[in-house]
Short mmCIF file of C-alpha atoms and ligand atoms in Angstrom, two decimals:
data_model
loop_
_atom_site.label_atom_id
_atom_site.label_comp_id
_atom_site.label_asym_id
_atom_site.label_seq_id
_atom_site.Cartn_x
_atom_site.Cartn_y
_atom_site.Cartn_z
CA MET A 101 -8.47 13.97 26.30
CA VAL A 102 -5.70 12.80 23.63
CA VAL A 103 -6.90 11.03 20.57
CA PRO A 104 -3.50 9.78 18.50
CA PHE A 105 -3.69 9.60 14.63
CA ASN A 106 -2.56 5.92 15.28
CA GLN A 107 -1.66 2.92 17.85
CA GLN A 108 -0.27 -0.15 17.07
CA HIS A 109 -1.84 -3.23 18.37
CA TYR A 110 -0.82 -6.08 18.85
CA THR A 111 -3.00 -9.36 19.01
CA GLY A 112 -0.94 -11.01 21.71
CA LYS A 113 0.58 -14.22 20.59
CA GLU A 114 3.29 -12.88 18.52
CA LEU A 115 5.33 -13.17 21.58
CA GLN A 116 5.28 -16.78 21.61
CA TYR A 117 5.89 -17.22 17.95
CA ILE A 118 8.58 -15.63 17.88
CA GLN A 119 9.57 -17.64 21.18
CA ASP A 120 8.57 -20.52 19.14
CA CYS A 121 11.19 -19.27 16.10
CA MET A 122 13.82 -18.70 18.06
CA ASN A 123 13.41 -22.27 19.96
CA SER A 124 13.18 -23.71 16.44
CA GLY A 125 17.38 -22.56 16.73
CA ARG A 126 16.65 -21.35 13.31
CA ILE A 127 15.88 -17.70 12.77
CA SER A 128 16.70 -16.38 9.62
CA GLY A 129 14.79 -16.42 6.77
CA ASP A 130 12.33 -18.99 4.88
CA GLY A 131 11.75 -20.27 7.90
CA LYS A 132 8.47 -22.91 8.61
CA TYR A 133 6.35 -18.56 9.56
CA THR A 134 7.43 -17.48 5.83
CA THR A 135 6.25 -20.17 4.71
CA ALA A 136 3.07 -19.83 7.39
CA CYS A 137 2.46 -16.64 5.61
CA GLN A 138 3.24 -17.11 1.91
CA GLN A 139 0.88 -19.85 1.81
CA PHE A 140 -2.09 -17.71 4.15
CA PHE A 141 -1.54 -15.17 1.15
CA GLU A 142 -1.80 -17.47 -1.41
CA GLY A 143 -5.05 -19.77 0.66
CA LYS A 144 -7.03 -16.31 1.68
CA TYR A 145 -6.55 -14.44 -2.00
CA HIS A 146 -5.45 -17.37 -5.00
CA PHE A 147 -2.60 -15.06 -5.44
CA LYS A 148 -0.03 -17.94 -7.49
CA LYS A 149 2.73 -17.31 -5.93
CA THR A 150 4.10 -14.95 -2.83
CA PHE A 151 7.62 -14.15 -1.32
CA LEU A 152 7.79 -12.13 1.94
CA THR A 153 10.71 -9.53 1.82
CA THR A 154 11.68 -6.76 4.17
CA SER A 155 8.77 -4.25 3.00
CA CYS A 156 6.65 -3.37 0.40
CA THR A 157 9.93 -0.58 -1.42
CA ASP A 158 11.87 -4.21 -1.40
CA SER A 159 8.21 -6.28 -3.22
CA LEU A 160 8.74 -3.36 -6.40
CA GLU A 161 12.22 -3.11 -6.78
CA MET A 162 12.28 -6.84 -6.22
CA ALA A 163 9.35 -5.86 -9.46
CA ALA A 164 11.08 -3.50 -11.09
CA LEU A 165 14.58 -5.69 -11.37
CA LEU A 166 12.07 -8.94 -12.68
CA LEU A 167 10.45 -6.30 -15.06
CA GLN A 168 14.69 -5.91 -16.28
CA ILE A 169 13.78 -2.04 -15.96
CA GLU A 170 16.55 -0.02 -17.66
CA PRO A 171 17.33 3.75 -19.06
CA GLY A 172 15.35 4.40 -21.75
CA ASP A 173 12.58 2.31 -20.32
CA GLU A 174 9.58 5.15 -18.86
CA VAL A 175 7.13 4.23 -16.11
CA ILE A 176 3.28 5.67 -15.78
CA ALA A 177 2.68 6.18 -12.75
CA PRO A 178 0.41 8.75 -9.88
CA SER A 179 1.67 11.53 -8.97
CA TYR A 180 -0.28 11.45 -5.67
CA ALA A 181 1.53 8.74 -4.45
CA PHE A 182 4.46 6.96 -1.85
CA VAL A 183 8.10 7.80 -2.16
CA SER A 184 8.63 3.90 -3.14
CA THR A 185 6.44 3.55 -5.37
CA VAL A 186 8.53 5.45 -8.35
CA ASN A 187 12.10 4.87 -6.54
CA PRO A 188 12.63 0.93 -7.59
CA PHE A 189 12.25 2.56 -11.38
CA VAL A 190 13.91 5.32 -10.73
CA LEU A 191 16.54 3.32 -9.08
CA ARG A 192 17.02 0.67 -12.50
CA GLY A 193 17.08 4.07 -14.62
CA ALA A 194 14.00 4.27 -15.55
CA LYS A 195 12.22 7.66 -16.81
CA ILE A 196 8.96 8.60 -14.68
CA ILE A 197 5.46 10.03 -16.09
CA PHE A 198 3.56 10.66 -13.74
CA ALA A 199 -0.68 10.30 -14.02
CA ASP A 200 -3.12 12.23 -12.52
CA SER A 201 -5.45 11.26 -10.10
CA LEU A 202 -9.58 11.21 -11.33
CA PRO A 203 -11.36 15.00 -9.70
CA ASP A 204 -13.24 12.78 -7.61
CA HIS A 205 -10.24 10.01 -6.03
CA PRO A 206 -6.93 10.35 -5.13
CA ASN A 207 -6.79 7.17 -7.15
CA ALA A 208 -4.95 7.26 -10.49
CA ASP A 209 -7.34 8.59 -14.10
CA ILE A 210 -6.70 5.28 -15.90
CA ASN A 211 -8.17 8.03 -18.70
CA HIS A 212 -4.97 10.45 -18.21
CA ILE A 213 -2.51 7.56 -18.21
CA LYS A 214 -3.64 6.62 -21.83
CA SER A 215 -2.61 10.12 -23.27
CA LEU A 216 1.08 9.41 -21.83
CA ILE A 217 1.19 5.49 -22.88
CA SER A 218 4.30 5.66 -25.77
CA PRO A 219 6.62 3.60 -27.06
CA ARG A 220 8.84 3.23 -24.56
CA THR A 221 6.28 2.49 -21.91
CA LYS A 222 7.95 -1.18 -20.32
CA ALA A 223 5.50 -0.41 -17.31
CA VAL A 224 2.45 1.23 -14.79
CA VAL A 225 2.28 1.40 -11.74
CA VAL A 226 -0.98 2.32 -9.10
CA VAL A 227 -1.59 2.89 -6.15
CA HIS A 228 -4.92 1.25 -5.34
CA TYR A 229 -5.26 3.96 -2.19
CA ALA A 230 -6.71 4.07 1.46
CA GLY A 231 -7.15 -0.52 -0.37
CA VAL A 232 -9.98 1.11 -2.50
CA ALA A 233 -9.64 -0.35 -5.82
CA VAL A 234 -7.97 1.39 -9.34
CA ASP A 235 -10.15 0.87 -12.34
CA MET A 236 -8.31 -2.24 -13.68
CA ASP A 237 -10.69 -3.70 -15.88
CA PRO A 238 -9.73 -0.57 -18.62
CA LEU A 239 -6.13 -0.34 -17.55
CA LEU A 240 -5.52 -4.70 -18.19
CA THR A 241 -7.00 -3.93 -22.14
CA LEU A 242 -4.73 -1.56 -22.80
CA SER A 243 -1.65 -3.13 -21.10
CA GLU A 244 -2.84 -6.36 -23.45
CA LYS A 245 -2.90 -3.12 -26.25
CA HIS A 246 0.63 -1.91 -25.50
CA GLY A 247 2.50 -4.31 -24.50
CA PHE A 248 3.94 -2.98 -20.52
CA ALA A 249 3.76 -4.45 -17.01
CA VAL A 250 1.17 -3.59 -14.71
CA VAL A 251 2.02 -2.85 -10.87
CA GLU A 252 -0.18 -3.09 -8.32
CA ASP A 253 1.02 -1.10 -5.48
CA ALA A 254 -0.85 -2.08 -2.88
CA ALA A 255 0.91 -1.53 0.64
CA GLN A 256 -3.18 -0.05 1.79
CA ALA A 257 -4.63 -2.77 -0.31
CA ILE A 258 -4.42 -6.04 2.14
CA ASP A 259 -8.05 -8.45 2.17
CA ALA A 260 -9.00 -5.07 -0.51
CA TYR A 261 -11.19 -6.96 -3.87
CA TYR A 262 -11.88 -5.36 -7.31
CA LYS A 263 -14.80 -7.03 -8.42
CA GLY A 264 -14.48 -9.21 -6.13
CA LYS A 265 -11.40 -10.31 -7.28
CA ALA A 266 -8.36 -9.78 -4.72
CA LEU A 267 -5.70 -7.13 -5.10
CA GLY A 268 -2.72 -7.23 -5.48
CA GLY A 269 -3.26 -10.44 -8.10
CA ILE A 270 -4.55 -8.47 -10.86
CA GLY A 271 -1.61 -7.33 -11.66
CA ASN A 272 1.80 -8.53 -13.07
CA PHE A 273 2.40 -7.78 -9.49
CA GLY A 274 1.02 -6.59 -6.56
CA ALA A 275 3.34 -4.84 -3.61
CA PHE A 276 1.82 -5.24 0.26
CA SER A 277 3.16 -3.60 2.86
CA PHE A 278 3.46 -3.92 6.72
CA HIS A 279 4.49 -1.63 7.84
CA GLU A 280 3.15 -0.56 11.60
CA THR A 281 0.95 1.69 9.72
CA LYS A 282 -0.95 -0.45 7.33
CA ASN A 283 -3.99 -2.86 8.85
CA ILE A 284 -1.56 -6.44 9.56
CA VAL A 285 1.93 -5.20 11.07
CA SER A 286 5.19 -6.57 12.00
CA GLY A 287 6.75 -3.91 11.85
CA GLU A 288 8.73 -3.32 8.62
CA GLY A 289 7.65 -6.48 6.73
CA GLY A 290 6.25 -6.90 3.01
CA LEU A 291 5.26 -9.10 0.63
CA LEU A 292 5.74 -9.81 -3.45
CA VAL A 293 3.37 -11.28 -5.57
CA VAL A 294 3.89 -12.45 -8.53
CA ASN A 295 1.01 -13.55 -10.77
CA ASP A 296 2.79 -13.99 -14.60
CA PRO A 297 4.78 -18.02 -13.99
CA ASP A 298 6.58 -16.89 -15.75
CA TYR A 299 8.45 -14.68 -13.27
CA ILE A 300 9.21 -17.18 -10.43
CA GLN A 301 12.28 -18.49 -10.80
CA ARG A 302 14.00 -15.67 -10.63
CA ALA A 303 11.80 -14.10 -8.60
CA GLU A 304 13.67 -16.85 -5.95
CA ILE A 305 17.26 -15.54 -7.30
CA ILE A 306 16.93 -12.37 -6.63
CA ARG A 307 15.21 -12.05 -3.17
CA GLU A 308 18.15 -14.41 -2.09
CA LYS A 309 20.36 -12.75 -3.91
CA GLY A 310 21.40 -13.83 -6.93
CA THR A 311 21.57 -17.30 -5.71
CA ASN A 312 19.59 -20.55 -6.01
CA ARG A 313 19.87 -21.15 -2.68
CA THR A 314 15.86 -21.37 -2.55
CA ALA A 315 16.20 -24.81 -4.98
CA PHE A 316 18.94 -26.54 -3.75
CA PHE A 317 16.95 -26.26 0.00
CA ARG A 318 14.30 -27.83 -2.25
CA GLY A 319 16.30 -30.88 -3.22
CA GLN A 320 16.60 -29.36 -7.19
CA ALA A 321 20.56 -28.83 -7.13
CA ASP A 322 22.89 -30.42 -6.05
CA ARG A 323 24.64 -26.65 -5.01
CA TYR A 324 23.89 -23.61 -5.13
CA GLY A 325 25.50 -20.58 -6.56
CA TRP A 326 25.99 -17.10 -7.68
CA THR A 327 23.49 -17.40 -11.25
CA ASP A 328 21.84 -13.19 -11.25
CA ILE A 329 21.24 -9.79 -10.11
CA GLY A 330 20.08 -10.16 -6.94
CA SER A 331 19.69 -8.51 -2.92
CA SER A 332 18.63 -9.93 -0.24
CA PHE A 333 15.07 -9.96 0.27
CA LEU A 334 13.83 -11.66 2.61
CA PRO A 335 12.66 -10.95 6.77
CA SER A 336 14.39 -13.40 9.64
CA ASP A 337 11.86 -16.18 10.70
CA MET A 338 11.11 -13.79 13.28
CA ILE A 339 9.56 -11.00 12.19
CA ALA A 340 7.52 -13.65 9.66
CA ALA A 341 6.47 -15.32 13.49
CA PHE A 342 4.58 -11.53 14.07
CA LEU A 343 3.50 -11.25 11.37
CA TYR A 344 1.94 -14.93 11.21
CA ALA A 345 0.24 -13.95 14.53
CA GLN A 346 -1.17 -10.96 12.96
CA LEU A 347 -2.30 -12.41 9.86
CA GLU A 348 -4.04 -14.88 12.62
CA SER A 349 -6.87 -12.01 13.77
CA LEU A 350 -6.74 -10.76 10.49
CA GLU A 351 -10.69 -10.81 10.31
CA SER A 352 -11.10 -10.00 14.13
CA ILE A 353 -8.75 -6.87 13.15
CA GLN A 354 -10.83 -5.76 9.88
CA ALA A 355 -14.34 -6.03 11.24
CA LYS A 356 -13.91 -3.57 14.34
CA ARG A 357 -12.04 -1.16 11.72
CA MET A 358 -14.82 -1.09 9.36
CA GLN A 359 -16.54 -0.14 12.74
CA ILE A 360 -14.84 2.93 12.46
CA TRP A 361 -15.14 3.41 9.60
CA SER A 362 -19.30 2.91 9.48
CA ARG A 363 -19.10 5.07 12.78
CA TYR A 364 -17.54 8.26 10.51
CA ALA A 365 -19.20 7.73 7.42
CA LYS A 366 -22.47 8.21 9.29
CA ALA A 367 -21.75 11.09 12.04
CA LEU A 368 -19.75 12.61 9.10
CA SER A 369 -22.68 12.62 6.68
CA PRO A 370 -24.75 15.94 7.73
CA LEU A 371 -21.44 18.17 7.81
CA MET A 372 -20.31 16.56 3.57
CA ASP A 373 -23.64 17.18 2.72
CA SER A 374 -23.63 20.40 3.52
CA GLY A 375 -20.12 21.18 1.22
CA TYR A 376 -18.33 21.74 4.49
CA PHE A 377 -15.84 19.24 2.79
CA ALA A 378 -15.86 15.50 0.57
CA GLY A 379 -15.97 11.65 1.75
CA PRO A 380 -14.22 9.19 1.25
CA GLN A 381 -15.94 7.84 -2.33
CA ILE A 382 -16.06 3.66 -2.67
CA PRO A 383 -16.41 3.29 -6.38
CA SER A 384 -19.25 -0.08 -6.83
CA PHE A 385 -16.44 -2.13 -8.44
CA ALA A 386 -14.29 -1.39 -4.93
CA SER A 387 -14.45 -3.29 -1.59
CA ASN A 388 -14.02 -1.26 1.19
CA ASN A 389 -10.77 -2.68 3.45
CA ALA A 390 -11.07 0.17 6.38
CA HIS A 391 -7.13 1.31 6.15
CA VAL A 392 -7.45 5.79 5.73
CA PHE A 393 -11.24 7.31 6.86
CA TYR A 394 -10.24 10.17 5.44
CA ILE A 395 -12.05 14.30 3.87
CA VAL A 396 -11.30 17.05 1.60
CA LEU A 397 -10.90 19.76 3.15
CA PRO A 398 -12.11 23.11 -0.44
CA SER A 399 -8.44 24.75 0.22
CA LEU A 400 -5.87 24.33 1.58
CA GLN A 401 -6.20 27.09 4.05
CA HIS A 402 -9.16 25.13 5.83
CA ARG A 403 -7.54 21.93 6.16
CA THR A 404 -4.45 24.17 7.71
CA GLU A 405 -6.74 25.54 9.86
CA LEU A 406 -8.71 22.42 10.95
CA MET A 407 -5.74 21.06 11.51
CA SER A 408 -4.54 23.00 13.99
CA PHE A 409 -7.93 23.34 15.69
CA LEU A 410 -7.49 19.46 15.81
CA LYS A 411 -4.18 19.39 17.35
CA LYS A 412 -4.76 22.65 20.26
CA GLU A 413 -7.90 20.38 21.37
CA GLY A 414 -5.73 16.34 21.45
CA ILE A 415 -6.50 14.75 18.15
CA SER A 416 -3.71 13.49 15.73
CA ALA A 417 -5.62 14.02 12.57
CA VAL A 418 -3.46 14.02 9.62
CA PHE A 419 -2.16 14.23 6.01
CA HIS A 420 0.48 12.97 3.19
CA TYR A 421 1.55 12.81 -0.42
CA LEU A 422 3.50 15.91 -1.61
CA SER A 423 3.12 15.05 -5.39
CA LEU A 424 5.62 13.38 -6.13
CA HIS A 425 6.38 15.60 -9.03
CA LYS A 426 6.45 18.84 -7.45
CA SER A 427 8.73 16.76 -5.34
CA PRO A 428 12.67 19.29 -4.23
CA TYR A 429 14.74 16.16 -5.52
CA PHE A 430 11.55 15.19 -8.69
CA GLY A 431 10.05 18.25 -9.16
CA PRO A 432 13.73 19.94 -10.74
CA GLN A 433 13.59 17.02 -13.55
CA TYR A 434 9.94 17.27 -14.52
CA THR A 435 8.79 18.74 -17.50
CA GLY A 436 5.20 17.03 -17.78
CA GLU A 437 2.39 18.84 -17.89
CA GLN A 438 -0.26 20.28 -15.23
CA LEU A 439 -1.43 17.56 -12.44
CA PRO A 440 -4.25 19.90 -10.92
CA ASN A 441 -6.31 16.91 -9.24
CA SER A 442 -2.66 14.81 -7.53
CA ASP A 443 -1.98 18.83 -6.44
CA LYS A 444 -5.68 19.56 -4.78
CA PHE A 445 -5.75 16.01 -2.72
CA SER A 446 -2.27 17.19 -2.27
CA ASP A 447 -3.17 20.88 -0.43
CA CYS A 448 -6.81 19.53 0.75
CA LEU A 449 -7.12 16.29 1.51
CA LEU A 450 -7.08 14.97 5.30
CA ARG A 451 -6.63 11.32 7.45
CA LEU A 452 -8.90 11.09 11.13
CA PRO A 453 -7.76 8.95 13.27
CA LEU A 454 -8.09 5.74 12.54
CA PHE A 455 -6.78 2.01 14.89
CA PHE A 456 -7.54 -0.67 16.02
CA ASP A 457 -7.43 -0.29 19.72
CA MET A 458 -10.23 3.65 19.12
CA THR A 459 -12.29 3.72 21.99
CA THR A 460 -15.93 5.06 21.13
CA ILE A 461 -15.35 8.22 23.23
CA GLN A 462 -12.36 8.63 21.48
CA GLN A 463 -14.27 8.58 18.04
CA ASP A 464 -17.78 10.31 19.80
CA TYR A 465 -14.61 12.87 20.82
CA VAL A 466 -13.22 13.63 17.55
CA ILE A 467 -16.72 13.89 16.02
CA GLY A 468 -17.90 16.10 18.38
CA LYS A 469 -14.82 18.58 18.01
CA LEU A 470 -15.58 18.09 13.83
CA LEU A 471 -19.28 18.79 14.69
CA ASP A 472 -18.89 21.47 16.91
CA TYR A 473 -16.44 23.17 15.06
CA TYR A 474 -18.91 23.69 12.09
CA SER A 475 -21.52 23.91 14.47
C1 PLP B 65 2.99 2.25 3.30
C2 PLP B 65 3.23 2.61 1.55
C3 PLP B 65 4.55 1.99 1.52
C4 PLP B 65 5.69 1.95 1.78
O1 PLP B 65 5.86 0.81 2.32
P1 PLP B 65 6.84 0.28 3.21
O2 PLP B 65 6.29 -0.98 3.44
O3 PLP B 65 7.01 1.47 4.37
O4 PLP B 65 8.15 -0.11 2.00
C5 PLP B 65 4.66 2.35 -0.90
N1 PLP B 65 3.00 2.22 -0.93
C6 PLP B 65 1.74 3.82 -0.79
C7 PLP B 65 1.28 3.35 -1.72
C8 PLP B 65 2.18 3.13 1.09
O5 PLP B 65 1.20 3.49 1.59
#
């Protein structure tokens, strides 16, 4: 049997909505499907203001522009993260200060972040790894005290909560991804959440090539022109049409993923109890959106051996995030301290196949092979 790591799920309405968008004669950005997607997020999660973008990377680039990051500024971010968590800030000339993960969770250690704060700290970016919330309250307290902005890389965190509050809606900015590997997809796609109303007007301008086109279309300006720096961060309304079809099925997609996640947790608990590997941790302040089911092996060698065993059996299990502070790009310029927890997750974390259309037979096969391996 072959079990892929991920497989695309289409809800069935995507083509119909794309066709409808084409029939409307308006396929560029900010059409009716873009509005519908933004209203979905603002309505369901009480986000102040949302902007559909072409990727989470672009959303973070918008955040970096809005925060007016410039050379001399420091931005603190976890090393166990995706390149796009920090690259947008590097593009603005910031110095990245890498924080370690918690010992038992890939999320950033807020106490370590605290030790890295300096008068030059302009922003702290956190990743809600696997859609599990970072402990935001202590971070917000630090941000008030030291006056830095908080950016949530919520790429994996759709429909996930911290103490009942939707992730992406807690910091100054939140950034989501609809890349094909996420729970809700549009191939490539993203969303910027602007929680601080002071930034809304400028966000409209930056997203529209530095023009006041959005205000013009609302009838608030009698012409539009170049008013600020910016770029083109808005997606075609056809992408939004695809995304809207996915969002309409959010509840059933989340329920199904949760069911698969919980089956893994239950079936693999004897192996976790025996100490062969650790399972995913969900702190009491966080919800679970079933984005990733991961295990943490005791060493790189254990992980390599298990992965090649699974591969021989047709199962694709993958790891990700090589510590950014040791990356080929950043490693040579890194002067900070050792980040042992980030390195540990880099070496030892393994993600098991999890996708909407995964069958019980496929999952039982994966579970059976893992049980065999350790018996
Ligand atoms: C997927 C992901 C991104 C990038 O999202 P894109 O939409 O592909 O730009 C950024 N950060 C994290 C944590 C991710 O998982």
